[in-house]
Short mmCIF file of C-alpha atoms in Angstrom, two decimals:
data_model
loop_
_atom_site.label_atom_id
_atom_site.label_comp_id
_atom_site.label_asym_id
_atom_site.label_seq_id
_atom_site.Cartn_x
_atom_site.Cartn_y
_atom_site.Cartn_z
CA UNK A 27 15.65 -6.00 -7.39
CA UNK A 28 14.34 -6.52 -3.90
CA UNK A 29 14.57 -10.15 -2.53
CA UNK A 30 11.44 -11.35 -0.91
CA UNK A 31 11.13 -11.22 2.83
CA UNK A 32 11.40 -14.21 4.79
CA UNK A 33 8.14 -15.05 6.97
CA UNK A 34 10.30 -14.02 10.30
CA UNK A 35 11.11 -10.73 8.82
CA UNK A 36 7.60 -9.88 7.93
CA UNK A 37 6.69 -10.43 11.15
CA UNK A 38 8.76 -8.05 12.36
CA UNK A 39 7.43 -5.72 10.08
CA UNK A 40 3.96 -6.06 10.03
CA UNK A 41 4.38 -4.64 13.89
CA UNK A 42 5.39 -1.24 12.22
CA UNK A 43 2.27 -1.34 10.00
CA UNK A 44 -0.63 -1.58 12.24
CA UNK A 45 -3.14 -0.95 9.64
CA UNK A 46 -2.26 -3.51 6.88
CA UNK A 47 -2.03 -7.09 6.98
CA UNK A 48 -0.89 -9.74 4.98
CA UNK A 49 -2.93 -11.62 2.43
CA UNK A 50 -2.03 -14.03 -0.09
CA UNK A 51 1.77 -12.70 -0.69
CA UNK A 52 0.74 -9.23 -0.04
CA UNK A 53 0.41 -6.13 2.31
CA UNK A 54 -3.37 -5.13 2.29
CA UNK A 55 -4.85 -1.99 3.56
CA UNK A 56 -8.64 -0.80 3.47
CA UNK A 57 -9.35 2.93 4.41
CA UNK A 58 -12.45 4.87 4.37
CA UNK A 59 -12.35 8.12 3.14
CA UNK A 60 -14.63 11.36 3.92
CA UNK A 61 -15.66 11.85 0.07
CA UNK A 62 -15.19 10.29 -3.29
CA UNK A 63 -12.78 13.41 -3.84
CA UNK A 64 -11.24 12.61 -1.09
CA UNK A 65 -10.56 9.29 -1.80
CA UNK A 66 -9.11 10.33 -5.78
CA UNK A 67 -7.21 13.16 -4.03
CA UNK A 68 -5.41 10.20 -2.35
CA UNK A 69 -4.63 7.84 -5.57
CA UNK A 70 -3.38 10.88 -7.18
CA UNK A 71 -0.88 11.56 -4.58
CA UNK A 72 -0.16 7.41 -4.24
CA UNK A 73 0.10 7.31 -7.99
CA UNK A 74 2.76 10.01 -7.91
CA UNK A 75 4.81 8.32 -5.19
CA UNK A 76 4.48 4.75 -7.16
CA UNK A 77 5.36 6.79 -10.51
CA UNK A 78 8.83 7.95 -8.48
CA UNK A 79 9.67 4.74 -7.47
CA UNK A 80 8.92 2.66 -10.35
CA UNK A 81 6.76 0.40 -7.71
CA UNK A 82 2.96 0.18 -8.47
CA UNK A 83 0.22 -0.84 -6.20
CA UNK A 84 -3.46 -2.06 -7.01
CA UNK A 85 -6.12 -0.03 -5.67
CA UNK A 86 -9.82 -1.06 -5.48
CA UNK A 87 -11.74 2.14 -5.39
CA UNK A 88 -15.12 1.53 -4.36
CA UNK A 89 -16.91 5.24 -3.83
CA UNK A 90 -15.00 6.63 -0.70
CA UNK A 91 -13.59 3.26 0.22
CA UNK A 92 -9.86 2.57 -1.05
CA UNK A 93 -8.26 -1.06 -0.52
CA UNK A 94 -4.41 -1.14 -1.21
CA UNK A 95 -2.76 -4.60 -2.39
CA UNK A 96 0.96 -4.12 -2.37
CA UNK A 97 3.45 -6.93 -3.71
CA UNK A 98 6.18 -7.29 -6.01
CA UNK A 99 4.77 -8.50 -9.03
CA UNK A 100 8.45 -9.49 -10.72
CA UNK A 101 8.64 -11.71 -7.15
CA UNK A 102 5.51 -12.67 -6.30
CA UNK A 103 5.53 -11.44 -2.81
CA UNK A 104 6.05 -8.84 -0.33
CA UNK A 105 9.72 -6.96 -0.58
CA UNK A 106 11.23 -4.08 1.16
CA UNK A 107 9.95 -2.11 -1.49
CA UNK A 108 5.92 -2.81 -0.48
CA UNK A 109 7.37 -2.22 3.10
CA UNK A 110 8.35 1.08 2.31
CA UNK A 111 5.61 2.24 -0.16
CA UNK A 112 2.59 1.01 2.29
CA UNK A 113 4.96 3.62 4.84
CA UNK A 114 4.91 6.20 2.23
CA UNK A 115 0.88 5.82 1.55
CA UNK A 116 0.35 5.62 5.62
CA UNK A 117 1.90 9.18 5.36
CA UNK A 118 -0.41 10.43 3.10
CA UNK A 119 -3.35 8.65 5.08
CA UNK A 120 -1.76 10.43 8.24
CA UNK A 121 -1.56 13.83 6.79
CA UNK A 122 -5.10 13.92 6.25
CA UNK A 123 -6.54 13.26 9.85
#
């Protein structure tokens, strides 16, 4: 299991994440979508990714509006593996624009 990361290394990180930010012990991103199927096109495809690597986020859907709370429940905090799934869900953000 994934240790938690230190304050200095999330700092470093948070850098290569532009569009989340930490918030009580975990990586949050908001996004605005173009439709309401737009915005379940995009859990479906994040739910697939989480179901591959065993690593689940919350998601707040709220019409076309999608907020992403990542953090490693079994820690309770931010590990490489948020790091890495708020990456993989920035690439299915990017592929959409």
């Amino acid at each position: 299991m994934a240790e938690l990361l230190s304050d200095d290394q999330l700092n470093d990180v948070l850098p290569k994440l532009p569009d989340w930010t930490a918030q009580d012990a975990a990586l949050v991103r908001t996004v605005e979508l173009a439709s309401f199927p737009q915005a379940i096109m995009v859990v479906n495809r994040v739910a697939e990714i989480a179901e591959n690597d065993n690593h689940h986020p919350d998601i707040d859907i709220r019409y076309k509006t999608l907020t992403f709370r990542l953090w490693t429940h079994v820690k309770g905090g931010i590990t490489a593996l948020d790091v890495s799934l708020a990456e993989e869900i920035d690439g299915v953000l990017d592929a959409l624009a």
